[in-house]
Short mmCIF file of N, CA and C in Angstrom, two decimals:
data_model
loop_
_atom_site.label_atom_id
_atom_site.label_comp_id
_atom_site.label_asym_id
_atom_site.label_seq_id
_atom_site.Cartn_x
_atom_site.Cartn_y
_atom_site.Cartn_z
N MET A 26 9.31 0.66 -1.93
CA MET A 26 10.07 1.41 -1.91
C MET A 26 9.92 2.64 -1.48
N LEU A 27 11.26 3.30 -0.94
CA LEU A 27 10.80 4.39 -0.13
C LEU A 27 11.25 5.71 -1.07
N ALA A 28 10.70 6.93 -1.14
CA ALA A 28 10.93 7.81 -1.83
C ALA A 28 12.25 8.72 -1.33
N ASN A 29 12.68 9.54 -1.90
CA ASN A 29 13.89 10.03 -1.50
C ASN A 29 13.88 11.61 -1.79
N ILE A 30 14.37 12.52 -0.70
CA ILE A 30 14.45 13.93 -0.90
C ILE A 30 16.04 14.20 -1.40
N ILE A 31 16.09 14.62 -2.25
CA ILE A 31 17.82 14.98 -2.71
C ILE A 31 17.96 16.55 -2.41
N ASP A 32 18.96 16.72 -1.79
CA ASP A 32 19.58 18.20 -1.34
C ASP A 32 20.84 18.18 -2.13
N GLU A 33 21.39 19.45 -2.28
CA GLU A 33 22.93 19.45 -3.06
C GLU A 33 23.98 18.27 -2.66
N ASN A 34 23.69 18.21 -1.46
CA ASN A 34 24.91 17.32 -1.00
C ASN A 34 24.53 16.13 -0.33
N ASN A 35 22.96 15.87 -0.22
CA ASN A 35 22.66 14.64 0.47
C ASN A 35 21.38 14.13 -0.12
N ILE A 36 21.02 12.83 0.24
CA ILE A 36 19.94 12.21 0.01
C ILE A 36 19.11 11.97 1.26
N TYR A 37 17.96 12.38 1.58
CA TYR A 37 17.10 11.90 2.72
C TYR A 37 16.00 11.05 2.42
N ALA A 38 15.84 9.97 3.25
CA ALA A 38 14.70 9.09 2.89
C ALA A 38 13.56 9.72 3.68
N ILE A 39 12.28 9.77 2.92
CA ILE A 39 11.00 10.10 3.52
C ILE A 39 10.53 8.72 4.31
N PRO A 40 10.45 9.33 5.55
CA PRO A 40 10.00 7.98 6.37
C PRO A 40 8.37 7.78 6.01
N ARG A 41 8.14 6.51 6.11
CA ARG A 41 6.77 6.01 5.81
C ARG A 41 6.13 5.85 7.18
N PHE A 42 4.75 5.96 7.19
CA PHE A 42 3.89 5.78 8.70
C PHE A 42 3.04 4.47 8.41
N GLU A 43 2.98 4.03 9.44
CA GLU A 43 1.86 2.75 9.13
C GLU A 43 0.77 3.33 10.11
N ILE A 44 -0.17 3.45 9.35
CA ILE A 44 -1.54 3.83 10.24
C ILE A 44 -2.58 2.79 10.25
N THR A 45 -3.23 2.60 11.51
CA THR A 45 -4.29 1.66 11.58
C THR A 45 -5.55 2.40 11.29
N LYS A 46 -6.69 1.50 11.13
CA LYS A 46 -8.05 1.79 11.08
C LYS A 46 -8.46 2.58 12.18
N GLY A 47 -8.24 1.99 13.17
CA GLY A 47 -8.40 2.68 14.58
C GLY A 47 -7.85 4.07 14.83
N GLU A 48 -6.40 4.25 14.43
CA GLU A 48 -5.97 5.67 14.37
C GLU A 48 -6.59 6.59 13.54
N VAL A 49 -7.19 6.06 12.68
CA VAL A 49 -7.78 7.06 11.47
C VAL A 49 -9.17 7.69 12.36
N ASN A 50 -9.82 6.33 12.86
CA ASN A 50 -11.20 6.52 13.68
C ASN A 50 -10.84 7.76 14.84
N ASN A 51 -9.70 7.58 15.58
CA ASN A 51 -9.37 8.36 16.69
C ASN A 51 -9.15 9.67 16.11
N PHE A 52 -8.44 9.59 14.96
CA PHE A 52 -8.38 11.20 14.39
C PHE A 52 -9.50 11.97 14.05
N ILE A 53 -10.41 11.41 13.55
CA ILE A 53 -11.74 11.87 13.19
C ILE A 53 -12.49 12.47 14.41
N GLU A 54 -12.49 11.51 15.50
CA GLU A 54 -12.98 11.86 17.05
C GLU A 54 -12.52 13.14 17.22
N GLU A 55 -11.19 13.40 17.24
CA GLU A 55 -10.16 14.41 17.49
C GLU A 55 -10.58 15.61 16.77
N LEU A 56 -10.80 15.24 15.29
CA LEU A 56 -10.84 16.52 14.46
C LEU A 56 -12.61 16.85 14.93
N LYS A 57 -13.59 16.47 15.27
CA LYS A 57 -14.79 16.52 15.67
C LYS A 57 -14.43 17.50 17.01
N THR A 58 -13.88 16.87 17.75
CA THR A 58 -13.68 17.77 19.32
C THR A 58 -12.86 19.24 18.82
N TYR A 59 -12.22 19.05 18.07
CA TYR A 59 -11.50 20.54 17.43
C TYR A 59 -12.48 21.45 16.96
N HIS A 60 -13.09 20.81 16.05
CA HIS A 60 -14.17 21.63 15.25
C HIS A 60 -15.27 22.24 16.47
N SER A 61 -15.65 21.18 17.30
CA SER A 61 -16.35 21.81 18.18
C SER A 61 -16.26 23.13 19.16
N GLU A 62 -14.92 23.30 18.95
CA GLU A 62 -14.53 24.37 19.66
C GLU A 62 -14.86 25.99 19.02
N PHE A 63 -15.03 25.73 17.55
CA PHE A 63 -15.44 26.94 16.95
C PHE A 63 -16.95 26.99 16.80
N SER A 64 -17.82 26.11 17.54
CA SER A 64 -19.35 26.25 17.23
C SER A 64 -19.98 27.63 17.53
N ASP A 65 -19.51 28.28 18.49
CA ASP A 65 -19.95 29.61 18.78
C ASP A 65 -19.86 30.71 17.82
N TYR A 66 -19.05 30.37 16.82
CA TYR A 66 -18.75 31.44 15.90
C TYR A 66 -19.65 31.33 14.68
N PHE A 67 -20.58 30.05 14.73
CA PHE A 67 -21.50 29.81 13.59
C PHE A 67 -22.93 29.81 14.47
N GLN A 68 -23.80 30.88 13.70
CA GLN A 68 -25.35 30.70 14.37
C GLN A 68 -25.85 29.59 13.52
N ARG A 69 -25.73 29.13 12.52
CA ARG A 69 -26.51 28.13 11.76
C ARG A 69 -25.72 26.71 11.82
N SER A 70 -26.41 25.72 11.63
CA SER A 70 -25.77 24.44 11.53
C SER A 70 -25.20 24.23 10.13
N GLU A 71 -25.69 24.95 8.86
CA GLU A 71 -25.33 24.74 7.70
C GLU A 71 -23.71 25.06 7.48
N PRO A 72 -23.61 26.22 7.80
CA PRO A 72 -21.99 26.77 7.94
C PRO A 72 -21.00 26.16 8.74
N ARG A 73 -21.60 25.48 9.95
CA ARG A 73 -20.79 24.79 10.90
C ARG A 73 -20.32 23.33 10.10
N GLU A 74 -21.39 22.57 9.32
CA GLU A 74 -21.31 21.50 8.92
C GLU A 74 -20.28 21.96 7.45
N ASN A 75 -20.51 22.87 7.01
CA ASN A 75 -19.72 22.97 5.78
C ASN A 75 -18.27 23.29 6.20
N PHE A 76 -18.01 23.89 7.26
CA PHE A 76 -16.60 24.20 7.87
C PHE A 76 -15.97 22.76 8.23
N PHE A 77 -16.73 21.76 8.73
CA PHE A 77 -16.20 20.56 9.45
C PHE A 77 -15.81 19.71 7.97
N GLN A 78 -16.59 19.86 6.69
CA GLN A 78 -16.42 19.37 5.55
C GLN A 78 -15.03 19.83 4.97
N TYR A 79 -14.90 21.22 4.93
CA TYR A 79 -13.73 21.70 4.26
C TYR A 79 -12.38 21.40 5.21
N MET A 80 -12.60 21.05 6.52
CA MET A 80 -11.61 20.91 7.35
C MET A 80 -10.95 19.14 6.85
N CYS A 81 -12.09 18.44 6.93
CA CYS A 81 -11.80 16.94 6.28
C CYS A 81 -11.29 16.98 4.92
N GLY A 82 -11.74 17.76 4.26
CA GLY A 82 -11.06 18.08 2.63
C GLY A 82 -9.38 18.31 2.70
N GLN A 83 -9.26 19.00 3.79
CA GLN A 83 -7.87 19.45 3.80
C GLN A 83 -6.92 18.38 4.02
N PHE A 84 -7.51 17.34 4.75
CA PHE A 84 -6.91 16.05 5.04
C PHE A 84 -7.04 14.93 4.08
N SER A 85 -7.62 15.09 3.03
CA SER A 85 -7.88 14.21 2.03
C SER A 85 -6.67 13.96 1.27
N ASP A 86 -6.82 13.31 0.16
CA ASP A 86 -5.85 12.88 -0.65
C ASP A 86 -6.36 13.49 -2.22
N LEU A 87 -7.12 14.56 -2.17
CA LEU A 87 -7.60 15.35 -3.09
C LEU A 87 -6.26 16.03 -3.83
N GLU A 88 -6.02 16.22 -4.97
CA GLU A 88 -4.69 16.92 -5.51
C GLU A 88 -4.73 18.49 -5.39
N ARG A 89 -6.00 18.82 -5.75
CA ARG A 89 -6.43 20.33 -5.48
C ARG A 89 -7.36 20.29 -4.30
N LYS A 90 -7.00 21.10 -3.10
CA LYS A 90 -7.43 21.29 -2.02
C LYS A 90 -8.35 22.72 -1.71
N SER A 91 -8.84 23.28 -2.89
CA SER A 91 -9.48 24.48 -2.80
C SER A 91 -11.07 23.89 -2.54
N ILE A 92 -11.78 24.89 -2.64
CA ILE A 92 -13.28 25.09 -2.05
C ILE A 92 -14.08 23.91 -3.00
N GLU A 93 -13.87 24.30 -4.42
CA GLU A 93 -14.89 23.59 -5.22
C GLU A 93 -14.40 21.93 -5.34
N PRO A 94 -13.26 21.61 -5.24
CA PRO A 94 -12.92 19.97 -5.39
C PRO A 94 -13.41 19.56 -4.01
N ILE A 95 -13.22 20.19 -3.08
CA ILE A 95 -13.60 19.51 -1.51
C ILE A 95 -15.21 19.45 -1.40
N ALA A 96 -15.88 20.47 -2.14
CA ALA A 96 -17.41 20.61 -2.15
C ALA A 96 -17.73 19.49 -2.65
N THR A 97 -17.22 19.19 -4.07
CA THR A 97 -17.98 18.09 -4.79
C THR A 97 -17.22 16.66 -4.53
N ASN A 98 -16.27 16.60 -3.88
CA ASN A 98 -15.55 15.11 -3.40
C ASN A 98 -15.75 14.65 -2.12
N ILE A 99 -16.02 15.43 -1.07
CA ILE A 99 -15.99 15.02 0.31
C ILE A 99 -17.38 15.10 0.59
N GLU A 100 -17.71 13.94 1.45
CA GLU A 100 -19.21 13.81 2.10
C GLU A 100 -19.14 13.98 3.47
#
């Protein structure tokens, strides 16, 4: 079943995307590459790793995407 967005005059279907496991793995590699562009801004590895964890948390299915839920749920 496809969800709908209703506006005053129209109903718009929300498209579904079929995503393969390979595409997810490729995305993680792209995210790591993007993350590496910021490595000069972190003198220590711990904050750099925390930043990567935060970025991953933003793409997660967590209901709340603030620091605490990300820190306790993303590995």
